């Protein structure tokens, strides 16, 4: 029996945004969802205290935080932001009876079967009934570009349970599929050494790709903000259009690799803040061609649906709530 007390504080802590929600009692819906810029708070605890103050001053009895870094032991250090803390000290500081800290995409994986159909935008593959989608009998794959690239999966287990994966697949090597992508990788390798998937598939990755497009035509390149790359592409800027095209193609390649690796016949979910902003471009791009383009294993991939998660509220918060029920 789960004896974790209420009220519960839930958090989704990314490299740019920290989002919090409140769960007042069993069976209640998440409430008081608020988002904070990480850069505007010196520590995670300071951001949490700001939220608790704005939420009404009540102290949570339990808390689950999905956070964008590997979680291994008491000391937590974010990959793409300077926040670092001790789980034990945070639990004591906030007076919590229970604190769970897990990777943000591990938390998001826990939420996948519960996502409402209207928050999923399908990119190819077969149509699934709601029963097939929400009670999958095969692994689900998850990846998402935001400040970094999160990667996870959800494996069905005995008794209707699900096991979420805690990996760091965003730091696996970025694959190139044609000469142009070879040239992009060569440039990025000169810049970064090892070129992880995150070097292309993230907000900063979009900036890297636009920079690479300019460099490849011999221009002196400046770094654009990710939003400026998307806006530039829509306004007809050739470097930005190349960047967005490569982003979508690389996302398809990496998603296809993940689906093959996990045997993700239950579908591939694409989270993070970038993909929902690029939906028209993703639909018109080589995403699906690259997802399926795995030689003899194209027939394995062709039926697999991919969905972009387009939720008004960060679904990792729902996953964090599940972590307190399940773990
Ligand atoms: N309008 C926009 N278009 C494209 N990218 C944007 C836009 N606004 C913000 N971004 C970029 O999106 C990224 C943040 O994405 P997201 O909201 O998923 O962040 P996060 O959850 O803090 O990240 P993560 O979980 O990956 O650490 C940043 O790189 C930011 O520059």
Tab-separated table of C-alpha atoms and ligand atoms in Angstrom:
chain	number	residue	atom	x	y	z
A	1	UNK	CA	0.000	0.000	0.000
A	2	UNK	CA	1.251	3.494	-0.844
A	3	UNK	CA	1.465	5.602	2.313
A	4	UNK	CA	3.023	8.697	0.732
A	5	UNK	CA	1.216	11.666	2.327
A	6	UNK	CA	-0.476	14.717	0.796
A	7	UNK	CA	-0.245	17.492	-0.198
A	8	UNK	CA	2.365	16.731	-2.827
A	9	UNK	CA	4.629	19.076	-4.787
A	10	UNK	CA	5.593	18.021	-8.320
A	11	UNK	CA	8.368	19.485	-10.442
A	12	UNK	CA	9.725	19.279	-14.002
A	13	UNK	CA	13.154	20.911	-13.952
A	14	UNK	CA	14.685	21.574	-17.382
A	15	UNK	CA	17.820	23.468	-18.322
A	16	UNK	CA	15.798	26.638	-19.062
A	17	UNK	CA	12.430	26.260	-17.308
A	18	UNK	CA	11.378	24.823	-13.939
A	19	UNK	CA	7.679	23.953	-13.756
A	20	UNK	CA	5.812	23.058	-10.587
A	21	UNK	CA	2.340	21.744	-9.738
A	22	UNK	CA	0.362	20.856	-6.627
A	23	UNK	CA	-1.595	17.730	-5.751
A	24	UNK	CA	-3.760	18.428	-2.723
A	25	UNK	CA	-5.392	15.023	-2.067
A	26	UNK	CA	-5.837	11.531	-3.536
A	27	UNK	CA	-7.645	11.597	-6.870
A	28	UNK	CA	-7.372	15.381	-7.274
A	29	UNK	CA	-6.198	16.917	-10.555
A	30	UNK	CA	-2.868	18.756	-10.704
A	31	UNK	CA	-3.400	22.404	-9.785
A	32	UNK	CA	-1.430	25.649	-9.483
A	33	UNK	CA	0.867	24.856	-12.406
A	34	UNK	CA	3.527	27.559	-12.672
A	35	UNK	CA	6.714	27.931	-14.691
A	36	UNK	CA	9.902	29.737	-13.625
A	37	UNK	CA	13.056	30.643	-15.532
A	38	UNK	CA	15.922	28.679	-13.944
A	39	UNK	CA	18.311	31.559	-14.629
A	40	UNK	CA	16.227	33.881	-12.396
A	41	UNK	CA	16.778	31.766	-9.240
A	42	UNK	CA	20.131	31.020	-7.609
A	43	UNK	CA	19.198	27.476	-6.556
A	44	UNK	CA	16.467	24.903	-7.094
A	45	UNK	CA	15.407	25.312	-3.459
A	46	UNK	CA	14.995	29.079	-4.006
A	47	UNK	CA	12.756	28.427	-7.041
A	48	UNK	CA	10.708	25.891	-5.031
A	49	UNK	CA	10.324	28.363	-2.149
A	50	UNK	CA	9.155	31.052	-4.588
A	51	UNK	CA	6.549	28.621	-5.937
A	52	UNK	CA	5.391	27.602	-2.440
A	53	UNK	CA	5.065	31.259	-1.458
A	54	UNK	CA	2.960	32.043	-4.568
A	55	UNK	CA	0.979	28.833	-4.153
A	56	UNK	CA	-0.308	29.972	-0.767
A	57	UNK	CA	2.368	29.129	1.759
A	58	UNK	CA	1.292	25.564	2.564
A	59	UNK	CA	4.136	23.052	3.047
A	60	UNK	CA	4.091	19.882	0.929
A	61	UNK	CA	4.440	16.544	2.751
A	62	UNK	CA	5.927	14.779	-0.272
A	63	UNK	CA	7.573	15.838	-3.511
A	64	UNK	CA	8.721	14.295	-6.806
A	65	UNK	CA	11.049	16.147	-9.160
A	66	UNK	CA	11.936	15.164	-12.708
A	67	UNK	CA	15.219	16.884	-13.530
A	68	UNK	CA	17.374	17.143	-16.680
A	69	UNK	CA	20.439	15.128	-15.658
A	70	UNK	CA	21.336	11.597	-14.613
A	71	UNK	CA	20.287	10.870	-11.015
A	72	UNK	CA	22.757	8.588	-9.287
A	73	UNK	CA	23.199	8.966	-5.528
A	74	UNK	CA	22.590	11.920	-3.234
A	75	UNK	CA	24.410	14.653	-5.159
A	76	UNK	CA	22.527	16.054	-8.170
A	77	UNK	CA	24.143	18.322	-10.747
A	78	UNK	CA	22.226	19.563	-13.803
A	79	UNK	CA	23.776	18.967	-17.236
A	80	UNK	CA	22.708	22.231	-18.909
A	81	UNK	CA	22.353	24.573	-15.910
A	82	UNK	CA	24.471	25.340	-12.831
A	83	UNK	CA	22.020	24.148	-10.155
A	84	UNK	CA	23.412	21.393	-7.916
A	85	UNK	CA	22.081	20.028	-4.619
A	86	UNK	CA	21.969	17.150	-2.125
A	87	UNK	CA	18.666	15.242	-2.182
A	88	UNK	CA	18.944	14.607	1.589
A	89	UNK	CA	19.539	18.285	2.360
A	90	UNK	CA	16.696	19.413	0.072
A	91	UNK	CA	14.324	16.939	1.764
A	92	UNK	CA	15.345	18.195	5.211
A	93	UNK	CA	15.295	21.861	4.139
A	94	UNK	CA	11.720	21.581	2.848
A	95	UNK	CA	10.562	19.382	5.749
A	96	UNK	CA	9.417	16.614	3.381
A	97	UNK	CA	8.517	13.125	4.528
A	98	UNK	CA	9.369	11.811	1.075
A	99	UNK	CA	11.333	13.278	-1.850
A	100	UNK	CA	11.818	11.408	-5.133
A	101	UNK	CA	14.260	12.828	-7.664
A	102	UNK	CA	14.350	11.195	-11.082
A	103	UNK	CA	15.458	12.113	-14.578
A	104	UNK	CA	12.895	14.397	-16.310
A	105	UNK	CA	12.440	12.040	-19.257
A	106	UNK	CA	12.082	9.053	-16.916
A	107	UNK	CA	9.229	11.015	-15.324
A	108	UNK	CA	7.762	11.896	-18.716
A	109	UNK	CA	7.933	8.216	-19.775
A	110	UNK	CA	5.685	7.312	-16.809
A	111	UNK	CA	3.032	9.727	-18.125
A	112	UNK	CA	2.922	8.465	-21.743
A	113	UNK	CA	0.005	5.978	-21.567
A	114	UNK	CA	-2.123	8.593	-19.757
A	115	UNK	CA	-1.659	11.396	-22.310
A	116	UNK	CA	-4.975	12.464	-23.863
A	117	UNK	CA	-5.292	11.844	-27.613
A	118	UNK	CA	-5.963	15.533	-28.316
A	119	UNK	CA	-2.480	16.400	-26.981
A	120	UNK	CA	-0.749	14.082	-29.492
A	121	UNK	CA	0.034	15.080	-33.082
A	122	UNK	CA	0.760	11.964	-35.140
A	123	UNK	CA	3.622	11.871	-37.651
A	124	UNK	CA	3.002	8.768	-39.757
A	125	UNK	CA	2.675	5.093	-38.929
A	126	UNK	CA	-0.513	3.123	-38.338
A	127	UNK	CA	-3.549	4.352	-36.421
A	128	UNK	CA	-3.960	2.878	-32.953
A	129	UNK	CA	-7.199	2.590	-31.007
A	130	UNK	CA	-7.209	4.421	-27.673
A	131	UNK	CA	-7.144	1.026	-25.909
A	132	UNK	CA	-4.058	-0.045	-27.897
A	133	UNK	CA	-2.326	3.236	-27.190
A	134	UNK	CA	-3.128	3.562	-23.501
A	135	UNK	CA	-2.585	-0.121	-22.626
A	136	UNK	CA	0.437	-0.954	-24.784
A	137	UNK	CA	1.866	-4.478	-24.870
A	138	UNK	CA	5.113	-3.387	-26.506
A	139	UNK	CA	7.803	-0.875	-25.467
A	140	UNK	CA	7.273	2.858	-26.010
A	141	UNK	CA	10.155	5.104	-27.065
A	142	UNK	CA	10.520	8.716	-25.946
A	143	UNK	CA	12.838	11.504	-27.003
A	144	UNK	CA	12.541	15.262	-26.794
A	145	UNK	CA	14.508	18.341	-27.775
A	146	UNK	CA	14.522	21.275	-25.364
A	147	UNK	CA	17.582	22.855	-23.796
A	148	UNK	CA	19.070	19.377	-24.239
A	149	UNK	CA	17.890	16.103	-25.787
A	150	UNK	CA	16.078	13.798	-23.360
A	151	UNK	CA	15.728	10.113	-24.224
A	152	UNK	CA	13.827	7.372	-22.409
A	153	UNK	CA	11.363	4.554	-22.908
A	154	UNK	CA	8.606	2.711	-21.107
A	155	UNK	CA	8.521	-1.077	-20.911
A	156	UNK	CA	5.331	-2.994	-20.112
A	157	UNK	CA	5.863	-5.392	-17.201
A	158	UNK	CA	3.820	-7.998	-15.337
A	159	UNK	CA	0.611	-6.964	-13.580
A	160	UNK	CA	-0.126	-3.964	-15.800
A	161	UNK	CA	2.935	-2.145	-14.463
A	162	UNK	CA	5.364	-0.105	-16.560
A	163	UNK	CA	9.101	0.292	-16.132
A	164	UNK	CA	10.551	3.656	-17.228
A	165	UNK	CA	14.131	3.774	-18.490
A	166	UNK	CA	16.756	6.105	-17.025
A	167	UNK	CA	19.365	6.577	-19.752
A	168	UNK	CA	21.355	9.394	-21.297
A	169	UNK	CA	20.694	8.646	-24.972
A	170	UNK	CA	20.840	12.339	-25.873
A	171	UNK	CA	24.608	12.031	-25.507
A	172	UNK	CA	24.891	9.059	-27.876
A	173	UNK	CA	26.663	9.815	-31.184
A	174	UNK	CA	24.720	11.732	-33.863
A	175	UNK	CA	24.372	9.645	-37.066
A	176	UNK	CA	24.788	11.098	-40.598
A	177	UNK	CA	22.858	9.562	-43.495
A	178	UNK	CA	24.127	11.467	-46.557
A	179	UNK	CA	27.067	13.551	-47.790
A	180	UNK	CA	25.543	16.830	-46.645
A	181	UNK	CA	25.016	15.516	-43.123
A	182	UNK	CA	28.601	14.159	-43.212
A	183	UNK	CA	29.792	17.711	-43.914
A	184	UNK	CA	27.672	19.115	-41.058
A	185	UNK	CA	29.057	16.500	-38.670
A	186	UNK	CA	32.632	17.234	-39.759
A	187	UNK	CA	32.143	20.916	-38.877
A	188	UNK	CA	30.483	20.133	-35.549
A	189	UNK	CA	33.286	17.674	-34.731
A	190	UNK	CA	35.862	20.429	-35.239
A	191	UNK	CA	33.850	22.537	-32.805
A	192	UNK	CA	32.901	19.990	-30.117
A	193	UNK	CA	35.023	16.856	-30.527
A	194	UNK	CA	32.419	14.153	-29.897
A	195	UNK	CA	29.192	15.154	-31.657
A	196	UNK	CA	26.302	13.891	-29.550
A	197	UNK	CA	22.732	13.857	-30.851
A	198	UNK	CA	22.048	16.771	-28.481
A	199	UNK	CA	24.513	18.972	-30.448
A	200	UNK	CA	21.898	19.071	-33.235
A	201	UNK	CA	18.650	18.051	-31.541
A	202	UNK	CA	18.030	20.809	-28.979
A	203	UNK	CA	17.482	24.566	-28.914
A	204	UNK	CA	21.250	25.192	-28.959
A	205	UNK	CA	21.418	22.442	-31.616
A	206	UNK	CA	19.207	24.501	-33.943
A	207	UNK	CA	21.668	27.366	-33.469
A	208	UNK	CA	24.592	25.026	-34.216
A	209	UNK	CA	22.934	23.837	-37.431
A	210	UNK	CA	22.261	27.369	-38.703
A	211	UNK	CA	25.893	28.236	-37.898
A	212	UNK	CA	27.043	25.129	-39.810
A	213	UNK	CA	24.892	26.061	-42.828
A	214	UNK	CA	26.561	29.478	-43.011
A	215	UNK	CA	30.047	28.011	-42.553
A	216	UNK	CA	29.470	25.404	-45.271
A	217	UNK	CA	28.823	28.141	-47.836
A	218	UNK	CA	31.959	29.953	-46.659
A	219	UNK	CA	30.272	32.753	-44.714
A	220	UNK	CA	31.369	34.133	-41.350
A	221	UNK	CA	28.642	32.791	-39.132
A	222	UNK	CA	26.980	34.319	-36.082
A	223	UNK	CA	25.037	32.309	-33.511
A	224	UNK	CA	21.289	32.801	-33.735
A	225	UNK	CA	18.826	32.082	-30.930
A	226	UNK	CA	16.757	28.913	-31.592
A	227	UNK	CA	13.550	30.945	-32.032
A	228	UNK	CA	15.348	33.195	-34.553
A	229	UNK	CA	16.364	30.100	-36.560
A	230	UNK	CA	12.738	28.948	-36.820
A	231	UNK	CA	11.515	32.469	-37.637
A	232	UNK	CA	14.353	32.893	-40.159
A	233	UNK	CA	13.416	29.646	-41.896
A	234	UNK	CA	9.789	30.762	-42.145
A	235	UNK	CA	10.902	34.120	-43.553
A	236	UNK	CA	12.924	32.373	-46.282
A	237	UNK	CA	16.489	32.604	-44.901
A	238	UNK	CA	18.409	29.790	-46.624
A	239	UNK	CA	20.771	28.981	-43.711
A	240	UNK	CA	17.852	28.748	-41.296
A	241	UNK	CA	15.887	26.617	-43.750
A	242	UNK	CA	18.841	24.227	-44.024
A	243	UNK	CA	19.093	24.123	-40.218
A	244	UNK	CA	15.419	23.301	-39.735
A	245	UNK	CA	15.528	20.691	-42.522
A	246	UNK	CA	18.580	18.986	-40.984
A	247	UNK	CA	17.019	19.162	-37.517
A	248	UNK	CA	13.902	17.305	-38.720
A	249	UNK	CA	15.954	14.729	-40.658
A	250	UNK	CA	18.351	14.082	-37.746
A	251	UNK	CA	15.347	13.756	-35.416
A	252	UNK	CA	13.917	11.079	-37.729
A	253	UNK	CA	17.243	9.191	-37.826
A	254	UNK	CA	17.674	9.274	-34.045
A	255	UNK	CA	14.010	8.367	-33.400
A	256	UNK	CA	14.315	5.424	-35.801
A	257	UNK	CA	17.485	4.215	-34.075
A	258	UNK	CA	15.718	4.401	-30.713
A	259	UNK	CA	12.655	2.539	-32.026
A	260	UNK	CA	14.892	-0.229	-33.407
A	261	UNK	CA	16.933	-0.428	-30.204
A	262	UNK	CA	13.894	-0.670	-27.906
A	263	UNK	CA	11.641	-2.615	-30.280
A	264	UNK	CA	9.172	0.227	-29.766
A	265	UNK	CA	6.136	-1.222	-31.542
A	266	UNK	CA	3.972	0.681	-29.041
A	267	UNK	CA	5.015	3.966	-30.659
A	268	UNK	CA	7.522	6.792	-30.425
A	269	UNK	CA	6.702	9.931	-28.428
A	270	UNK	CA	8.462	13.238	-29.107
A	271	UNK	CA	8.448	15.621	-26.137
A	272	UNK	CA	10.393	18.776	-25.297
A	273	UNK	CA	9.712	22.384	-26.196
A	274	UNK	CA	11.020	22.466	-29.785
A	275	UNK	CA	8.978	19.858	-31.729
A	276	UNK	CA	5.518	21.366	-31.008
A	277	UNK	CA	6.855	24.655	-32.438
A	278	UNK	CA	8.036	22.894	-35.597
A	279	UNK	CA	4.981	20.792	-36.438
A	280	UNK	CA	4.353	22.085	-39.988
A	281	UNK	CA	8.067	21.759	-40.809
A	282	UNK	CA	8.227	18.237	-39.324
A	283	UNK	CA	5.226	17.137	-41.388
A	284	UNK	CA	6.789	18.489	-44.606
A	285	UNK	CA	10.299	17.218	-43.825
A	286	UNK	CA	12.365	14.050	-44.255
A	287	UNK	CA	11.554	13.077	-40.635
A	288	UNK	CA	9.475	10.042	-41.557
A	289	UNK	CA	11.732	9.069	-44.503
A	290	UNK	CA	14.697	8.985	-42.134
A	291	UNK	CA	12.704	7.256	-39.381
A	292	UNK	CA	11.797	4.404	-41.718
A	293	UNK	CA	14.955	4.458	-43.857
A	294	UNK	CA	16.827	1.647	-42.108
A	295	UNK	CA	17.436	-0.669	-45.096
A	296	UNK	CA	16.122	-4.179	-44.517
A	297	UNK	CA	14.350	-3.039	-41.340
A	298	UNK	CA	12.104	-0.456	-43.013
A	299	UNK	CA	9.114	-2.855	-42.745
A	300	UNK	CA	9.688	-3.037	-38.967
A	301	UNK	CA	9.500	0.754	-38.676
A	302	UNK	CA	6.826	1.650	-41.245
A	303	UNK	CA	3.821	0.803	-39.013
A	304	UNK	CA	5.228	2.451	-35.881
A	305	UNK	CA	3.370	5.684	-35.062
A	306	UNK	CA	5.316	8.748	-33.930
A	307	UNK	CA	3.542	11.438	-31.926
A	308	UNK	CA	4.613	14.945	-31.024
A	309	UNK	CA	3.420	15.720	-27.495
A	310	UNK	CA	1.683	19.094	-27.626
A	311	UNK	CA	0.399	19.605	-24.072
A	312	UNK	CA	-0.472	22.942	-22.481
A	313	UNK	CA	0.851	21.626	-19.127
A	314	UNK	CA	4.202	19.850	-18.923
A	315	UNK	CA	3.264	16.139	-18.954
A	316	UNK	CA	6.416	15.301	-16.969
A	317	UNK	CA	4.523	16.760	-13.964
A	318	UNK	CA	1.947	13.993	-14.386
A	319	UNK	CA	4.808	11.509	-14.598
A	320	UNK	CA	6.306	12.894	-11.384
A	321	UNK	CA	2.920	12.358	-9.704
A	322	UNK	CA	2.971	8.755	-10.934
A	323	UNK	CA	6.480	8.257	-9.573
A	324	UNK	CA	5.140	8.883	-6.054
A	325	UNK	CA	2.379	6.320	-6.643
A	326	UNK	CA	4.568	3.693	-8.207
A	327	UNK	CA	8.051	3.759	-6.728
B	1	LIG	N1	9.988	30.165	-29.877
B	1	LIG	C1	10.978	29.272	-29.798
B	1	LIG	N2	11.341	28.562	-30.872
B	1	LIG	C2	12.329	27.647	-30.792
B	1	LIG	N3	13.020	27.380	-29.692
B	1	LIG	C3	12.704	28.058	-28.595
B	1	LIG	C4	11.680	29.032	-28.574
B	1	LIG	N4	11.597	29.527	-27.329
B	1	LIG	C5	12.522	28.873	-26.599
B	1	LIG	N5	13.201	28.006	-27.365
B	1	LIG	C6	14.303	27.130	-26.955
B	1	LIG	O1	13.769	25.956	-26.365
B	1	LIG	C7	14.688	25.476	-25.395
B	1	LIG	C8	13.926	25.212	-24.106
B	1	LIG	O2	13.069	24.144	-24.349
B	1	LIG	P1	12.142	23.541	-23.188
B	1	LIG	O3	11.040	24.505	-22.891
B	1	LIG	O4	11.771	22.153	-23.580
B	1	LIG	O5	13.158	23.627	-21.983
B	1	LIG	P2	13.551	22.786	-20.746
B	1	LIG	O6	12.442	21.870	-20.314
B	1	LIG	O7	14.057	23.769	-19.764
B	1	LIG	O8	14.729	21.938	-21.374
B	1	LIG	P3	15.398	20.501	-21.023
B	1	LIG	O9	14.351	19.650	-20.349
B	1	LIG	O10	15.807	19.962	-22.378
B	1	LIG	O11	16.576	20.811	-20.168
B	1	LIG	C9	15.779	26.533	-25.229
B	1	LIG	O12	16.940	26.118	-25.950
B	1	LIG	C10	15.161	27.764	-25.895
B	1	LIG	O13	16.141	28.590	-26.491
